[in-house]
Amino acid sequence: MSTEIVSINRNEIRIGRFTSSQVYRLMGTPAPRAKYIKEKLIEKRLGRPLKLDKYSRPAAWGLLLEQYVCGEKLGTGYQSVGDITLQHPEYGEVWAGSPDAKNIREKVASSIKRYEPENFATFVDALNEAAKSGTDYLRDERPEEYWQALSDACL
């Protein structure tokens, strides 16, 4: 297995591999899990991603905010790595991801969420409740974010 770091723009490492942003689909009910596995098998067979890159205003806004947070708010202890794809050290043949930032002093990955207002507010509410009740609350109420953060931390 290769430990090479490859730009996300090339995408070869992501093809046919479960990724951090979609790993929640494996952790849910059988139908979405089976669909995700099928998609990854098709990608591997075709040798290309199934999804086409499309420009959207929310995505452009998200990239701008990610650059702002990494450059202005996180400080010099963090490095933007959102354009890099990492393979899992042990299961890299099937598992990869692209954390948004990493702490260069400690082994910590960060996911920068750049939501539109309503989603931002509900996510903050879920984080506040999880701080009181425990991480199971976040897993149950916001599985996409929970499983992505867990997956990124394992890369």
PDB file of C-alpha atoms in Angstrom:
ATOM      1  CA  MET A   1       0.000   0.000   0.000  1.00  0.00           C
ATOM      2  CA  SER A   2       1.232   3.464  -0.884  1.00  0.00           C
ATOM      3  CA  THR A   3       1.544   6.181   1.740  1.00  0.00           C
ATOM      4  CA  GLU A   4       1.998   8.838  -0.929  1.00  0.00           C
ATOM      5  CA  ILE A   5       0.041  12.070  -0.441  1.00  0.00           C
ATOM      6  CA  VAL A   6      -1.795  12.990  -3.645  1.00  0.00           C
ATOM      7  CA  SER A   7      -3.702  16.138  -4.579  1.00  0.00           C
ATOM      8  CA  ILE A   8      -7.478  15.724  -4.331  1.00  0.00           C
ATOM      9  CA  ASN A   9      -7.757  17.318  -7.771  1.00  0.00           C
ATOM     10  CA  ARG A  10      -6.212  14.204  -9.329  1.00  0.00           C
ATOM     11  CA  ASN A  11      -8.684  12.001  -7.464  1.00  0.00           C
ATOM     12  CA  GLU A  12      -7.085   8.644  -8.362  1.00  0.00           C
ATOM     13  CA  ILE A  13      -6.716   7.720  -4.697  1.00  0.00           C
ATOM     14  CA  ARG A  14     -10.387   8.434  -3.981  1.00  0.00           C
ATOM     15  CA  ILE A  15     -11.650   6.266  -6.839  1.00  0.00           C
ATOM     16  CA  GLY A  16     -13.249   3.092  -5.500  1.00  0.00           C
ATOM     17  CA  ARG A  17     -12.379   3.916  -1.878  1.00  0.00           C
ATOM     18  CA  PHE A  18     -14.700   4.779   0.974  1.00  0.00           C
ATOM     19  CA  THR A  19     -14.095   8.412   1.892  1.00  0.00           C
ATOM     20  CA  SER A  20     -14.446  10.256   5.181  1.00  0.00           C
ATOM     21  CA  SER A  21     -17.195  12.548   3.894  1.00  0.00           C
ATOM     22  CA  GLN A  22     -19.373   9.598   2.885  1.00  0.00           C
ATOM     23  CA  VAL A  23     -18.417   6.945   5.466  1.00  0.00           C
ATOM     24  CA  TYR A  24     -21.634   7.646   7.413  1.00  0.00           C
ATOM     25  CA  ARG A  25     -23.426   5.753   4.632  1.00  0.00           C
ATOM     26  CA  LEU A  26     -21.631   2.576   5.725  1.00  0.00           C
ATOM     27  CA  MET A  27     -22.692   3.073   9.332  1.00  0.00           C
ATOM     28  CA  GLY A  28     -26.412   3.497   8.705  1.00  0.00           C
ATOM     29  CA  THR A  29     -29.152   1.240   7.465  1.00  0.00           C
ATOM     30  CA  PRO A  30     -28.586  -1.588   4.957  1.00  0.00           C
ATOM     31  CA  ALA A  31     -30.016   0.126   1.833  1.00  0.00           C
ATOM     32  CA  PRO A  32     -27.703   3.212   1.835  1.00  0.00           C
ATOM     33  CA  ARG A  33     -24.757   0.977   2.812  1.00  0.00           C
ATOM     34  CA  ALA A  34     -25.388  -1.389  -0.119  1.00  0.00           C
ATOM     35  CA  LYS A  35     -25.825   1.552  -2.530  1.00  0.00           C
ATOM     36  CA  TYR A  36     -22.528   3.143  -1.422  1.00  0.00           C
ATOM     37  CA  ILE A  37     -20.639  -0.148  -1.740  1.00  0.00           C
ATOM     38  CA  LYS A  38     -22.119  -0.639  -5.217  1.00  0.00           C
ATOM     39  CA  GLU A  39     -21.060   2.904  -6.234  1.00  0.00           C
ATOM     40  CA  LYS A  40     -17.476   2.251  -5.114  1.00  0.00           C
ATOM     41  CA  LEU A  41     -17.337  -1.063  -6.990  1.00  0.00           C
ATOM     42  CA  ILE A  42     -18.561   0.695 -10.161  1.00  0.00           C
ATOM     43  CA  GLU A  43     -15.937   3.445  -9.707  1.00  0.00           C
ATOM     44  CA  LYS A  44     -13.222   0.824  -9.386  1.00  0.00           C
ATOM     45  CA  ARG A  45     -14.453  -0.943 -12.515  1.00  0.00           C
ATOM     46  CA  LEU A  46     -14.669   2.320 -14.520  1.00  0.00           C
ATOM     47  CA  GLY A  47     -11.441   3.743 -13.091  1.00  0.00           C
ATOM     48  CA  ARG A  48     -13.079   7.140 -12.545  1.00  0.00           C
ATOM     49  CA  PRO A  49     -15.358   8.933 -10.087  1.00  0.00           C
ATOM     50  CA  LEU A  50     -19.096   8.578 -10.667  1.00  0.00           C
ATOM     51  CA  LYS A  51     -19.844  12.169  -9.714  1.00  0.00           C
ATOM     52  CA  LEU A  52     -19.026  15.013 -12.079  1.00  0.00           C
ATOM     53  CA  ASP A  53     -17.525  18.217 -10.676  1.00  0.00           C
ATOM     54  CA  LYS A  54     -20.070  21.014 -10.843  1.00  0.00           C
ATOM     55  CA  TYR A  55     -19.717  24.635  -9.853  1.00  0.00           C
ATOM     56  CA  SER A  56     -22.140  25.864  -7.212  1.00  0.00           C
ATOM     57  CA  ARG A  57     -22.322  29.063  -5.219  1.00  0.00           C
ATOM     58  CA  PRO A  58     -22.462  27.201  -1.865  1.00  0.00           C
ATOM     59  CA  ALA A  59     -19.350  25.208  -2.802  1.00  0.00           C
ATOM     60  CA  ALA A  60     -17.490  28.356  -3.872  1.00  0.00           C
ATOM     61  CA  TRP A  61     -18.538  30.048  -0.614  1.00  0.00           C
ATOM     62  CA  GLY A  62     -17.339  27.022   1.303  1.00  0.00           C
ATOM     63  CA  LEU A  63     -13.915  27.065  -0.316  1.00  0.00           C
ATOM     64  CA  LEU A  64     -13.540  30.770   0.401  1.00  0.00           C
ATOM     65  CA  LEU A  65     -14.492  30.272   4.059  1.00  0.00           C
ATOM     66  CA  GLU A  66     -12.153  27.293   4.389  1.00  0.00           C
ATOM     67  CA  GLN A  67      -9.243  29.411   3.147  1.00  0.00           C
ATOM     68  CA  TYR A  68     -10.228  32.205   5.545  1.00  0.00           C
ATOM     69  CA  VAL A  69     -10.473  29.902   8.559  1.00  0.00           C
ATOM     70  CA  CYS A  70      -7.161  28.191   7.793  1.00  0.00           C
ATOM     71  CA  GLY A  71      -5.377  31.430   6.984  1.00  0.00           C
ATOM     72  CA  GLU A  72      -6.844  33.803   9.556  1.00  0.00           C
ATOM     73  CA  LYS A  73      -8.511  31.966  12.426  1.00  0.00           C
ATOM     74  CA  LEU A  74      -6.719  28.708  13.209  1.00  0.00           C
ATOM     75  CA  GLY A  75      -3.302  30.230  13.638  1.00  0.00           C
ATOM     76  CA  THR A  76       0.121  28.993  12.648  1.00  0.00           C
ATOM     77  CA  GLY A  77      -0.314  25.655  14.423  1.00  0.00           C
ATOM     78  CA  TYR A  78      -2.609  24.448  11.636  1.00  0.00           C
ATOM     79  CA  GLN A  79      -1.966  23.709   7.988  1.00  0.00           C
ATOM     80  CA  SER A  80      -4.633  23.591   5.277  1.00  0.00           C
ATOM     81  CA  VAL A  81      -4.656  20.120   3.725  1.00  0.00           C
ATOM     82  CA  GLY A  82      -8.157  19.994   2.232  1.00  0.00           C
ATOM     83  CA  ASP A  83      -6.760  19.523  -1.259  1.00  0.00           C
ATOM     84  CA  ILE A  84      -4.795  16.425  -0.232  1.00  0.00           C
ATOM     85  CA  THR A  85      -6.103  12.857  -0.165  1.00  0.00           C
ATOM     86  CA  LEU A  86      -4.702  10.538   2.474  1.00  0.00           C
ATOM     87  CA  GLN A  87      -5.028   6.779   2.514  1.00  0.00           C
ATOM     88  CA  HIS A  88      -5.660   5.013   5.802  1.00  0.00           C
ATOM     89  CA  PRO A  89      -2.309   3.591   7.009  1.00  0.00           C
ATOM     90  CA  GLU A  90      -3.655   0.044   7.334  1.00  0.00           C
ATOM     91  CA  TYR A  91      -6.771  -0.069   5.131  1.00  0.00           C
ATOM     92  CA  GLY A  92      -5.663   2.274   2.353  1.00  0.00           C
ATOM     93  CA  GLU A  93      -6.853  -0.038  -0.404  1.00  0.00           C
ATOM     94  CA  VAL A  94     -10.446   0.733   0.578  1.00  0.00           C
ATOM     95  CA  TRP A  95     -10.363   3.866   2.780  1.00  0.00           C
ATOM     96  CA  ALA A  96      -9.210   7.433   2.085  1.00  0.00           C
ATOM     97  CA  GLY A  97     -10.107  10.961   3.075  1.00  0.00           C
ATOM     98  CA  SER A  98      -9.220  14.614   2.926  1.00  0.00           C
ATOM     99  CA  PRO A  99      -9.230  16.389   6.307  1.00  0.00           C
ATOM    100  CA  ASP A 100      -9.583  20.166   5.899  1.00  0.00           C
ATOM    101  CA  ALA A 101      -6.699  21.060   8.216  1.00  0.00           C
ATOM    102  CA  LYS A 102      -4.179  19.400  10.468  1.00  0.00           C
ATOM    103  CA  ASN A 103      -2.420  20.560  13.576  1.00  0.00           C
ATOM    104  CA  ILE A 104       1.312  20.531  12.823  1.00  0.00           C
ATOM    105  CA  ARG A 105       2.288  20.163  16.503  1.00  0.00           C
ATOM    106  CA  GLU A 106      -0.090  17.381  17.474  1.00  0.00           C
ATOM    107  CA  LYS A 107      -1.715  14.501  15.607  1.00  0.00           C
ATOM    108  CA  VAL A 108      -5.068  16.234  15.134  1.00  0.00           C
ATOM    109  CA  ALA A 109      -7.215  16.549  12.004  1.00  0.00           C
ATOM    110  CA  SER A 110      -9.853  19.255  11.638  1.00  0.00           C
ATOM    111  CA  SER A 111     -13.014  19.458   9.642  1.00  0.00           C
ATOM    112  CA  ILE A 112     -14.040  23.000   8.770  1.00  0.00           C
ATOM    113  CA  LYS A 113     -17.790  23.263   8.335  1.00  0.00           C
ATOM    114  CA  ARG A 114     -18.988  26.155   6.226  1.00  0.00           C
ATOM    115  CA  TYR A 115     -22.722  25.830   6.421  1.00  0.00           C
ATOM    116  CA  GLU A 116     -25.421  28.205   5.361  1.00  0.00           C
ATOM    117  CA  PRO A 117     -27.174  29.882   8.342  1.00  0.00           C
ATOM    118  CA  GLU A 118     -29.898  27.353   9.243  1.00  0.00           C
ATOM    119  CA  ASN A 119     -27.627  24.316   9.009  1.00  0.00           C
ATOM    120  CA  PHE A 120     -24.942  26.208  10.922  1.00  0.00           C
ATOM    121  CA  ALA A 121     -27.370  26.976  13.759  1.00  0.00           C
ATOM    122  CA  THR A 122     -28.658  23.403  14.019  1.00  0.00           C
ATOM    123  CA  PHE A 123     -25.105  22.024  13.961  1.00  0.00           C
ATOM    124  CA  VAL A 124     -24.040  24.381  16.761  1.00  0.00           C
ATOM    125  CA  ASP A 125     -27.105  23.258  18.737  1.00  0.00           C
ATOM    126  CA  ALA A 126     -26.092  19.609  18.235  1.00  0.00           C
ATOM    127  CA  LEU A 127     -22.495  20.341  19.317  1.00  0.00           C
ATOM    128  CA  ASN A 128     -23.711  22.119  22.452  1.00  0.00           C
ATOM    129  CA  GLU A 129     -26.008  19.231  23.328  1.00  0.00           C
ATOM    130  CA  ALA A 130     -23.240  16.688  22.664  1.00  0.00           C
ATOM    131  CA  ALA A 131     -20.963  18.654  25.016  1.00  0.00           C
ATOM    132  CA  LYS A 132     -23.568  18.104  27.761  1.00  0.00           C
ATOM    133  CA  SER A 133     -24.886  14.646  26.856  1.00  0.00           C
ATOM    134  CA  GLY A 134     -21.907  12.937  25.222  1.00  0.00           C
ATOM    135  CA  THR A 135     -20.791  12.136  21.698  1.00  0.00           C
ATOM    136  CA  ASP A 136     -23.527   9.533  21.170  1.00  0.00           C
ATOM    137  CA  TYR A 137     -25.905  12.471  20.751  1.00  0.00           C
ATOM    138  CA  LEU A 138     -23.830  13.809  17.856  1.00  0.00           C
ATOM    139  CA  ARG A 139     -23.562  10.332  16.322  1.00  0.00           C
ATOM    140  CA  ASP A 140     -27.351   9.953  16.420  1.00  0.00           C
ATOM    141  CA  GLU A 141     -28.359  13.491  15.412  1.00  0.00           C
ATOM    142  CA  ARG A 142     -25.575  14.448  12.971  1.00  0.00           C
ATOM    143  CA  PRO A 143     -24.142  11.153  11.667  1.00  0.00           C
ATOM    144  CA  GLU A 144     -22.513  12.708   8.579  1.00  0.00           C
ATOM    145  CA  GLU A 145     -20.344  15.048  10.646  1.00  0.00           C
ATOM    146  CA  TYR A 146     -19.711  12.527  13.421  1.00  0.00           C
ATOM    147  CA  TRP A 147     -18.473   9.734  11.154  1.00  0.00           C
ATOM    148  CA  GLN A 148     -16.462  12.130   8.958  1.00  0.00           C
ATOM    149  CA  ALA A 149     -14.608  13.503  11.970  1.00  0.00           C
ATOM    150  CA  LEU A 150     -13.950   9.996  13.273  1.00  0.00           C
ATOM    151  CA  SER A 151     -12.727   8.810   9.873  1.00  0.00           C
ATOM    152  CA  ASP A 152     -10.464  11.859   9.386  1.00  0.00           C
ATOM    153  CA  ALA A 153      -8.973  11.297  12.840  1.00  0.00           C
ATOM    154  CA  CYS A 154      -7.996   7.764  11.795  1.00  0.00           C
ATOM    155  CA  LEU A 155      -6.130   8.917   8.691  1.00  0.00           C
TER     156      LEU A 155
END
